[in-house]
Amino acid sequence: MTAVSPGVQRLLADSGETRTWVTPRTDLVMALLGVWFGVGLMIDAWAHSNLAGLETFFTPWHAAFYSGFAAVSAWIIWQVYRNVRAGRSGVAAVPNGYLAGLVAIPAFAAFGFADMMWHTFLGIEQTIDILFSPSHLGLIVTMMLIITTPLRSAWTAPDLGDRPRLSRLLPALIGLGFGATLVSLFLSYADAMEWGAEGVVRAFSTMEDGMTSRLAASMVITNVILLAPVLFLLRRWQLPFGSVTVLSVVGVLMPGAQTAFRNLPILLAFVVAGVVGDLLIRWLRPSRERRGAYWAFAGLSAFATWSLYIAVASAVTGRLPAIPELWTGSPIVAGLIGLALGALFLPNAMPAEAGGSGDRRA
């Protein structure tokens, strides 16, 4: 067994100090580097979805993706190194919220190497099999841990309180938004945001070819992916106006990349739905202490989102779907699912003292 050098032992041994928080600026830089990382993945996803004949791991698309990983990893390591220089060691040197991201860095690199070997010996995936590749699944899980670092950092940050400003919460929103896009990417075989207006109207106008059931199932899954992050945040903060819009703008980027933004009106419908969500939050003031308002927001925001989805598809094509039960009932189903999610996320109203930030400092 190889012995660990005394210097490494001292570095890994916890010095015992209370872990500190980074500055808001540090979290913002982390979030912006995460944008680089996330956009790099979107470029790679676009290439796999729109370019035929990819035969090598070494592509400009992978370069954009892995350079983003290098940049965001260097930033996390720099924050730890600064604390090591100040005399800290072990976990005490890792800022609150940054530990999971730090641990994920070598894991991501290992999965990246595994992905290179996979592509070298087994070829390049270009269909649905890309979403089930073990190396890709490892990359996406570790990327999720890295890119959501600003959210974990903000979760217990002492300067946020329960009513943060949008500018202060922005890094957390960006991190969570890109985290949600990773989920949508690996469930893109059931992503309603990738449908075009013509396809939406046609699917709800005929019962042939299985299009109706595919779209209906996609709407259910996409509804959960869009709504769950907002409900999660509302258990912690009273969200400032613009929060849901930020999540929506980030959320349409991945399906937009995969479709080369050919379905832009549908994507813009989700951005408008984000604005509607912000208006509902301002009106209803949902929070962990106001369970009824929380549930109402969950149901109404889902209903509004999918009503806009059907309305925009109909406006673009110039006609309503031919089966009225489908286009009138699908937003109601979405609203009921939203209501059920609200009840699952917040089954009981929580007193303010019981719903605090806790001590989550990963």
Tab-separated table of C-alpha atoms in Angstrom:
chain	number	residue	atom	x	y	z
A	1	MET	CA	0.000	0.000	0.000
A	2	THR	CA	1.371	3.403	-0.957
A	3	ALA	CA	2.025	5.639	2.033
A	4	VAL	CA	0.484	9.111	2.079
A	5	SER	CA	3.104	11.819	2.411
A	6	PRO	CA	3.096	13.926	5.606
A	7	GLY	CA	2.331	17.049	3.560
A	8	VAL	CA	-0.797	15.493	2.069
A	9	GLN	CA	-1.843	14.224	5.479
A	10	ARG	CA	-1.593	17.740	6.914
A	11	LEU	CA	-3.600	19.136	3.990
A	12	LEU	CA	-6.391	16.594	4.404
A	13	ALA	CA	-6.542	16.723	8.199
A	14	ASP	CA	-9.353	19.033	9.288
A	15	SER	CA	-7.997	22.041	11.155
A	16	GLY	CA	-11.294	22.459	12.987
A	17	GLU	CA	-12.272	26.039	12.165
A	18	THR	CA	-15.874	26.882	11.380
A	19	ARG	CA	-16.360	26.900	7.623
A	20	THR	CA	-16.922	30.290	6.042
A	21	TRP	CA	-19.089	31.647	3.240
A	22	VAL	CA	-17.743	33.136	0.030
A	23	THR	CA	-18.696	36.641	-1.051
A	24	PRO	CA	-21.692	37.277	-3.334
A	25	ARG	CA	-19.227	38.249	-6.062
A	26	THR	CA	-17.516	34.866	-5.769
A	27	ASP	CA	-20.844	33.079	-6.163
A	28	LEU	CA	-21.679	35.266	-9.173
A	29	VAL	CA	-18.395	34.392	-10.883
A	30	MET	CA	-19.065	30.744	-10.078
A	31	ALA	CA	-22.504	31.009	-11.695
A	32	LEU	CA	-21.143	32.756	-14.813
A	33	LEU	CA	-18.454	30.104	-15.237
A	34	GLY	CA	-21.243	27.582	-14.811
A	35	VAL	CA	-22.981	29.272	-17.762
A	36	TRP	CA	-19.853	28.579	-19.824
A	37	PHE	CA	-19.942	24.966	-18.655
A	38	GLY	CA	-23.674	24.622	-19.338
A	39	VAL	CA	-23.586	26.336	-22.730
A	40	GLY	CA	-20.684	24.076	-23.693
A	41	LEU	CA	-22.924	21.083	-23.010
A	42	MET	CA	-25.717	22.686	-25.036
A	43	ILE	CA	-23.380	23.152	-27.995
A	44	ASP	CA	-22.360	19.512	-27.718
A	45	ALA	CA	-26.011	18.436	-27.470
A	46	TRP	CA	-26.790	20.508	-30.579
A	47	ALA	CA	-23.964	18.795	-32.474
A	48	HIS	CA	-25.136	15.318	-31.516
A	49	SER	CA	-28.727	16.162	-32.495
A	50	ASN	CA	-28.084	18.073	-35.732
A	51	LEU	CA	-24.771	16.911	-37.241
A	52	ALA	CA	-24.395	13.553	-38.892
A	53	GLY	CA	-21.128	11.662	-39.110
A	54	LEU	CA	-19.548	12.478	-35.741
A	55	GLU	CA	-16.772	9.902	-35.493
A	56	THR	CA	-14.346	11.157	-32.868
A	57	PHE	CA	-14.300	12.313	-29.268
A	58	PHE	CA	-12.045	15.259	-30.172
A	59	THR	CA	-14.471	17.845	-31.551
A	60	PRO	CA	-14.898	21.616	-31.119
A	61	TRP	CA	-18.121	20.840	-29.249
A	62	HIS	CA	-16.334	18.729	-26.645
A	63	ALA	CA	-13.659	21.426	-26.424
A	64	ALA	CA	-16.296	24.019	-25.486
A	65	PHE	CA	-17.783	21.654	-22.918
A	66	TYR	CA	-14.581	20.501	-21.236
A	67	SER	CA	-13.002	23.971	-21.234
A	68	GLY	CA	-16.035	25.120	-19.244
A	69	PHE	CA	-15.412	22.273	-16.820
A	70	ALA	CA	-11.775	23.327	-16.476
A	71	ALA	CA	-12.736	26.949	-15.789
A	72	VAL	CA	-15.391	26.214	-13.175
A	73	SER	CA	-13.169	23.607	-11.495
A	74	ALA	CA	-10.262	26.040	-11.285
A	75	TRP	CA	-12.538	28.584	-9.593
A	76	ILE	CA	-13.709	26.099	-6.951
A	77	ILE	CA	-10.164	24.909	-6.282
A	78	TRP	CA	-8.974	28.519	-6.021
A	79	GLN	CA	-11.492	29.233	-3.262
A	80	VAL	CA	-10.195	26.246	-1.308
A	81	TYR	CA	-6.559	27.163	-1.965
A	82	ARG	CA	-7.099	30.666	-0.610
A	83	ASN	CA	-8.277	29.174	2.673
A	84	VAL	CA	-5.376	26.726	2.729
A	85	ARG	CA	-2.977	29.654	2.390
A	86	ALA	CA	-4.736	31.250	5.370
A	87	GLY	CA	-3.859	28.219	7.489
A	88	ARG	CA	-6.964	26.075	7.146
A	89	SER	CA	-6.916	22.434	6.091
A	90	GLY	CA	-9.310	19.600	5.426
A	91	VAL	CA	-13.024	20.339	5.284
A	92	ALA	CA	-12.454	23.611	7.162
A	93	ALA	CA	-10.740	24.967	4.033
A	94	VAL	CA	-13.795	24.383	1.854
A	95	PRO	CA	-16.371	27.225	1.826
A	96	ASN	CA	-19.956	26.412	2.726
A	97	GLY	CA	-21.794	25.030	-0.278
A	98	TYR	CA	-18.635	24.164	-2.208
A	99	LEU	CA	-17.771	20.726	-0.808
A	100	ALA	CA	-20.046	18.679	-3.086
A	101	GLY	CA	-18.750	20.567	-6.134
A	102	LEU	CA	-15.138	19.988	-5.066
A	103	VAL	CA	-15.684	16.255	-4.635
A	104	ALA	CA	-17.441	16.088	-8.008
A	105	ILE	CA	-14.453	17.536	-9.904
A	106	PRO	CA	-12.256	14.402	-9.917
A	107	ALA	CA	-15.348	12.238	-10.412
A	108	PHE	CA	-16.340	14.267	-13.496
A	109	ALA	CA	-12.798	13.978	-14.865
A	110	ALA	CA	-12.905	10.211	-14.387
A	111	PHE	CA	-16.228	9.932	-16.185
A	112	GLY	CA	-14.852	12.183	-18.948
A	113	PHE	CA	-11.962	9.778	-19.458
A	114	ALA	CA	-14.400	6.866	-19.434
A	115	ASP	CA	-16.494	8.686	-22.048
A	116	MET	CA	-13.459	9.144	-24.278
A	117	MET	CA	-12.674	5.418	-24.030
A	118	TRP	CA	-16.330	4.562	-24.677
A	119	HIS	CA	-16.424	6.686	-27.834
A	120	THR	CA	-13.053	5.379	-28.994
A	121	PHE	CA	-13.996	1.727	-28.793
A	122	LEU	CA	-17.799	1.747	-29.142
A	123	GLY	CA	-18.438	4.775	-31.355
A	124	ILE	CA	-20.399	8.031	-31.098
A	125	GLU	CA	-24.074	7.924	-30.107
A	126	GLN	CA	-26.450	10.078	-32.125
A	127	THR	CA	-29.901	8.835	-31.158
A	128	ILE	CA	-31.723	8.144	-27.894
A	129	ASP	CA	-28.903	5.821	-26.777
A	130	ILE	CA	-26.838	8.919	-25.970
A	131	LEU	CA	-29.160	9.540	-23.008
A	132	PHE	CA	-28.514	6.109	-21.504
A	133	SER	CA	-24.734	5.865	-21.868
A	134	PRO	CA	-23.247	5.078	-18.411
A	135	SER	CA	-20.386	7.530	-18.935
A	136	HIS	CA	-22.834	10.272	-19.916
A	137	LEU	CA	-24.983	9.583	-16.858
A	138	GLY	CA	-21.914	9.879	-14.648
A	139	LEU	CA	-20.975	13.155	-16.315
A	140	ILE	CA	-24.440	14.597	-15.872
A	141	VAL	CA	-24.696	13.704	-12.162
A	142	THR	CA	-21.294	15.151	-11.317
A	143	MET	CA	-21.951	18.196	-13.498
A	144	MET	CA	-25.177	18.742	-11.567
A	145	LEU	CA	-23.218	18.858	-8.304
A	146	ILE	CA	-20.729	21.345	-9.735
A	147	ILE	CA	-23.132	23.675	-11.493
A	148	THR	CA	-25.535	23.979	-8.533
A	149	THR	CA	-22.771	25.126	-6.160
A	150	PRO	CA	-24.102	28.727	-6.006
A	151	LEU	CA	-27.478	27.400	-4.851
A	152	ARG	CA	-25.952	25.430	-1.968
A	153	SER	CA	-23.789	28.409	-1.091
A	154	ALA	CA	-26.811	30.707	-0.933
A	155	TRP	CA	-29.003	28.261	0.975
A	156	THR	CA	-27.549	29.113	4.382
A	157	ALA	CA	-25.769	32.375	3.553
A	158	PRO	CA	-26.383	34.742	6.478
A	159	ASP	CA	-26.885	37.830	4.316
A	160	LEU	CA	-29.849	36.514	2.297
A	161	GLY	CA	-32.570	36.085	4.883
A	162	ASP	CA	-36.038	35.013	3.749
A	163	ARG	CA	-36.627	37.936	1.338
A	164	PRO	CA	-33.518	38.195	-0.859
A	165	ARG	CA	-33.064	40.727	-3.645
A	166	LEU	CA	-33.070	39.326	-7.172
A	167	SER	CA	-29.488	40.471	-7.747
A	168	ARG	CA	-28.300	38.571	-4.662
A	169	LEU	CA	-30.274	35.435	-5.500
A	170	LEU	CA	-29.292	35.464	-9.178
A	171	PRO	CA	-26.282	33.094	-8.898
A	172	ALA	CA	-28.440	30.511	-7.122
A	173	LEU	CA	-31.168	30.877	-9.759
A	174	ILE	CA	-28.688	30.422	-12.594
A	175	GLY	CA	-27.208	27.354	-10.930
A	176	LEU	CA	-30.579	25.751	-10.283
A	177	GLY	CA	-31.836	26.700	-13.744
A	178	PHE	CA	-28.938	24.951	-15.435
A	179	GLY	CA	-29.380	22.000	-13.091
A	180	ALA	CA	-32.970	21.682	-14.304
A	181	THR	CA	-31.807	21.841	-17.926
A	182	LEU	CA	-29.597	18.815	-17.294
A	183	VAL	CA	-32.671	16.896	-16.201
A	184	SER	CA	-34.593	18.068	-19.269
A	185	LEU	CA	-31.680	17.021	-21.509
A	186	PHE	CA	-31.643	13.458	-20.226
A	187	LEU	CA	-35.418	13.252	-20.465
A	188	SER	CA	-35.502	14.934	-23.866
A	189	TYR	CA	-37.305	11.956	-25.380
A	190	ALA	CA	-40.279	13.278	-23.378
A	191	ASP	CA	-39.682	17.040	-23.492
A	192	ALA	CA	-42.698	19.056	-24.616
A	193	MET	CA	-40.486	22.110	-25.087
A	194	GLU	CA	-38.912	20.462	-28.136
A	195	TRP	CA	-42.206	20.203	-30.004
A	196	GLY	CA	-43.026	22.673	-32.746
A	197	ALA	CA	-46.365	24.467	-33.017
A	198	GLU	CA	-47.479	22.390	-35.990
A	199	GLY	CA	-46.655	19.170	-34.164
A	200	VAL	CA	-48.607	20.236	-31.072
A	201	VAL	CA	-51.736	21.060	-33.050
A	202	ARG	CA	-51.477	17.904	-35.155
A	203	ALA	CA	-50.953	15.677	-32.092
A	204	PHE	CA	-54.153	16.985	-30.509
A	205	SER	CA	-56.061	16.759	-33.791
A	206	THR	CA	-55.685	13.034	-34.473
A	207	MET	CA	-55.454	9.831	-32.468
A	208	GLU	CA	-53.211	8.132	-35.024
A	209	ASP	CA	-49.468	7.364	-34.971
A	210	GLY	CA	-49.222	7.618	-31.189
A	211	MET	CA	-48.491	11.355	-31.361
A	212	THR	CA	-51.281	12.201	-28.919
A	213	SER	CA	-50.005	9.958	-26.157
A	214	ARG	CA	-46.388	11.059	-26.736
A	215	LEU	CA	-47.259	14.734	-26.418
A	216	ALA	CA	-49.534	14.168	-23.420
A	217	ALA	CA	-46.818	12.205	-21.598
A	218	SER	CA	-44.211	14.826	-22.529
A	219	MET	CA	-46.390	17.596	-21.105
A	220	VAL	CA	-46.708	15.746	-17.785
A	221	ILE	CA	-42.948	15.169	-17.455
A	222	THR	CA	-42.007	18.677	-18.576
A	223	ASN	CA	-44.578	20.148	-16.194
A	224	VAL	CA	-42.818	18.477	-13.253
A	225	ILE	CA	-39.348	19.524	-14.445
A	226	LEU	CA	-40.420	23.165	-14.745
A	227	LEU	CA	-42.474	23.451	-11.569
A	228	ALA	CA	-40.461	21.438	-9.055
A	229	PRO	CA	-37.481	23.866	-8.862
A	230	VAL	CA	-39.812	26.817	-8.209
A	231	LEU	CA	-41.696	24.978	-5.461
A	232	PHE	CA	-38.357	23.938	-3.963
A	233	LEU	CA	-37.176	27.553	-3.793
A	234	LEU	CA	-40.490	28.769	-2.361
A	235	ARG	CA	-39.983	26.495	0.655
A	236	ARG	CA	-36.815	28.453	1.453
A	237	TRP	CA	-37.357	32.022	0.238
A	238	GLN	CA	-40.062	34.492	-0.632
A	239	LEU	CA	-38.897	34.858	-4.195
A	240	PRO	CA	-38.311	38.330	-5.616
A	241	PHE	CA	-40.075	39.305	-8.824
A	242	GLY	CA	-38.183	37.977	-11.826
A	243	SER	CA	-37.003	34.725	-10.226
A	244	VAL	CA	-39.314	32.429	-12.188
A	245	THR	CA	-38.562	34.333	-15.389
A	246	VAL	CA	-34.830	33.755	-14.900
A	247	LEU	CA	-35.438	30.034	-14.401
A	248	SER	CA	-37.620	29.973	-17.523
A	249	VAL	CA	-35.074	31.780	-19.707
A	250	VAL	CA	-32.358	29.342	-18.651
A	251	GLY	CA	-34.758	26.425	-18.991
A	252	VAL	CA	-35.547	26.976	-22.685
A	253	LEU	CA	-31.906	27.080	-23.729
A	254	MET	CA	-31.302	23.312	-23.746
A	255	PRO	CA	-34.381	22.336	-25.803
A	256	GLY	CA	-33.646	25.346	-27.982
A	257	ALA	CA	-30.121	24.077	-28.623
A	258	GLN	CA	-31.385	20.603	-29.492
A	259	THR	CA	-33.949	21.941	-31.960
A	260	ALA	CA	-31.661	24.710	-33.274
A	261	PHE	CA	-34.376	27.113	-32.026
A	262	ARG	CA	-36.649	26.159	-34.918
A	263	ASN	CA	-39.586	26.139	-32.462
A	264	LEU	CA	-38.880	29.615	-31.109
A	265	PRO	CA	-42.561	30.633	-30.557
A	266	ILE	CA	-43.099	27.613	-28.289
A	267	LEU	CA	-39.933	28.421	-26.341
A	268	LEU	CA	-40.999	32.048	-25.919
A	269	ALA	CA	-44.322	30.805	-24.557
A	270	PHE	CA	-42.442	29.290	-21.620
A	271	VAL	CA	-40.602	32.564	-20.995
A	272	VAL	CA	-43.952	34.379	-20.909
A	273	ALA	CA	-45.201	31.663	-18.551
A	274	GLY	CA	-42.263	32.527	-16.278
A	275	VAL	CA	-43.431	36.136	-16.138
A	276	VAL	CA	-46.948	34.907	-15.304
A	277	GLY	CA	-45.435	32.803	-12.525
A	278	ASP	CA	-43.733	35.880	-11.073
A	279	LEU	CA	-47.016	37.776	-11.190
A	280	LEU	CA	-48.769	34.910	-9.390
A	281	ILE	CA	-46.110	34.943	-6.682
A	282	ARG	CA	-46.568	38.690	-6.209
A	283	TRP	CA	-50.337	38.236	-6.014
A	284	LEU	CA	-50.591	35.078	-3.902
A	285	ARG	CA	-47.414	35.476	-1.780
A	286	PRO	CA	-46.878	31.693	-1.435
A	287	SER	CA	-44.499	30.576	1.283
A	288	ARG	CA	-43.907	27.714	3.703
A	289	GLU	CA	-46.147	29.494	6.222
A	290	ARG	CA	-48.980	30.059	3.699
A	291	ARG	CA	-49.826	26.547	2.543
A	292	GLY	CA	-53.040	27.501	0.764
A	293	ALA	CA	-51.285	30.177	-1.293
A	294	TYR	CA	-48.439	27.732	-2.021
A	295	TRP	CA	-50.866	25.122	-3.327
A	296	ALA	CA	-52.802	27.706	-5.331
A	297	PHE	CA	-49.612	28.933	-6.970
A	298	ALA	CA	-48.580	25.381	-7.882
A	299	GLY	CA	-51.890	24.650	-9.583
A	300	LEU	CA	-52.468	28.012	-11.242
A	301	SER	CA	-48.931	28.430	-12.591
A	302	ALA	CA	-49.027	24.981	-14.200
A	303	PHE	CA	-52.473	25.674	-15.684
A	304	ALA	CA	-51.294	29.032	-17.076
A	305	THR	CA	-48.099	27.551	-18.553
A	306	TRP	CA	-49.834	24.877	-20.568
A	307	SER	CA	-52.734	27.132	-21.558
A	308	LEU	CA	-50.117	29.426	-23.093
A	309	TYR	CA	-48.479	26.421	-24.746
A	310	ILE	CA	-51.702	25.436	-26.516
A	311	ALA	CA	-52.605	29.056	-27.296
A	312	VAL	CA	-49.251	29.881	-28.902
A	313	ALA	CA	-49.244	26.668	-30.952
A	314	SER	CA	-52.749	27.473	-32.178
A	315	ALA	CA	-51.881	31.092	-32.981
A	316	VAL	CA	-48.771	30.116	-34.951
A	317	THR	CA	-50.583	27.487	-37.011
A	318	GLY	CA	-53.743	29.557	-37.360
A	319	ARG	CA	-56.100	26.871	-36.056
A	320	LEU	CA	-57.119	25.133	-32.858
A	321	PRO	CA	-56.473	21.402	-32.412
A	322	ALA	CA	-59.394	19.384	-33.756
A	323	ILE	CA	-60.134	17.420	-30.578
A	324	PRO	CA	-61.543	19.892	-27.993
A	325	GLU	CA	-61.231	17.489	-25.059
A	326	LEU	CA	-57.466	17.398	-25.535
A	327	TRP	CA	-56.704	21.081	-25.859
A	328	THR	CA	-59.144	22.148	-23.141
A	329	GLY	CA	-58.369	19.328	-20.729
A	330	SER	CA	-54.569	19.154	-20.926
A	331	PRO	CA	-53.989	22.459	-19.070
A	332	ILE	CA	-56.452	21.289	-16.404
A	333	VAL	CA	-54.527	18.022	-16.010
A	334	ALA	CA	-51.316	20.063	-15.705
A	335	GLY	CA	-52.906	22.252	-13.043
A	336	LEU	CA	-54.044	19.228	-11.054
A	337	ILE	CA	-50.566	17.740	-11.246
A	338	GLY	CA	-49.177	21.068	-10.082
A	339	LEU	CA	-51.586	21.064	-7.167
A	340	ALA	CA	-50.499	17.530	-6.259
A	341	LEU	CA	-46.839	18.598	-6.405
A	342	GLY	CA	-47.613	21.521	-4.117
A	343	ALA	CA	-49.201	19.164	-1.591
A	344	LEU	CA	-46.191	16.818	-1.780
A	345	PHE	CA	-43.658	19.628	-1.370
A	346	LEU	CA	-45.583	21.299	1.461
A	347	PRO	CA	-48.095	18.917	3.078
A	348	ASN	CA	-48.283	21.078	6.216
A	349	ALA	CA	-47.757	24.769	6.785
A	350	MET	CA	-44.515	25.368	8.669
A	351	PRO	CA	-44.001	28.077	11.310
A	352	ALA	CA	-41.304	30.549	10.422
A	353	GLU	CA	-38.954	29.217	13.069
A	354	ALA	CA	-39.391	25.644	11.830
A	355	GLY	CA	-38.838	26.477	8.177
A	356	GLY	CA	-35.482	28.176	8.504
A	357	SER	CA	-32.444	27.514	6.399
A	358	GLY	CA	-31.145	24.696	8.566
A	359	ASP	CA	-27.507	23.766	8.473
A	360	ARG	CA	-26.949	22.450	4.972
A	361	ARG	CA	-23.327	23.308	4.267
A	362	ALA	CA	-22.228	20.723	1.731
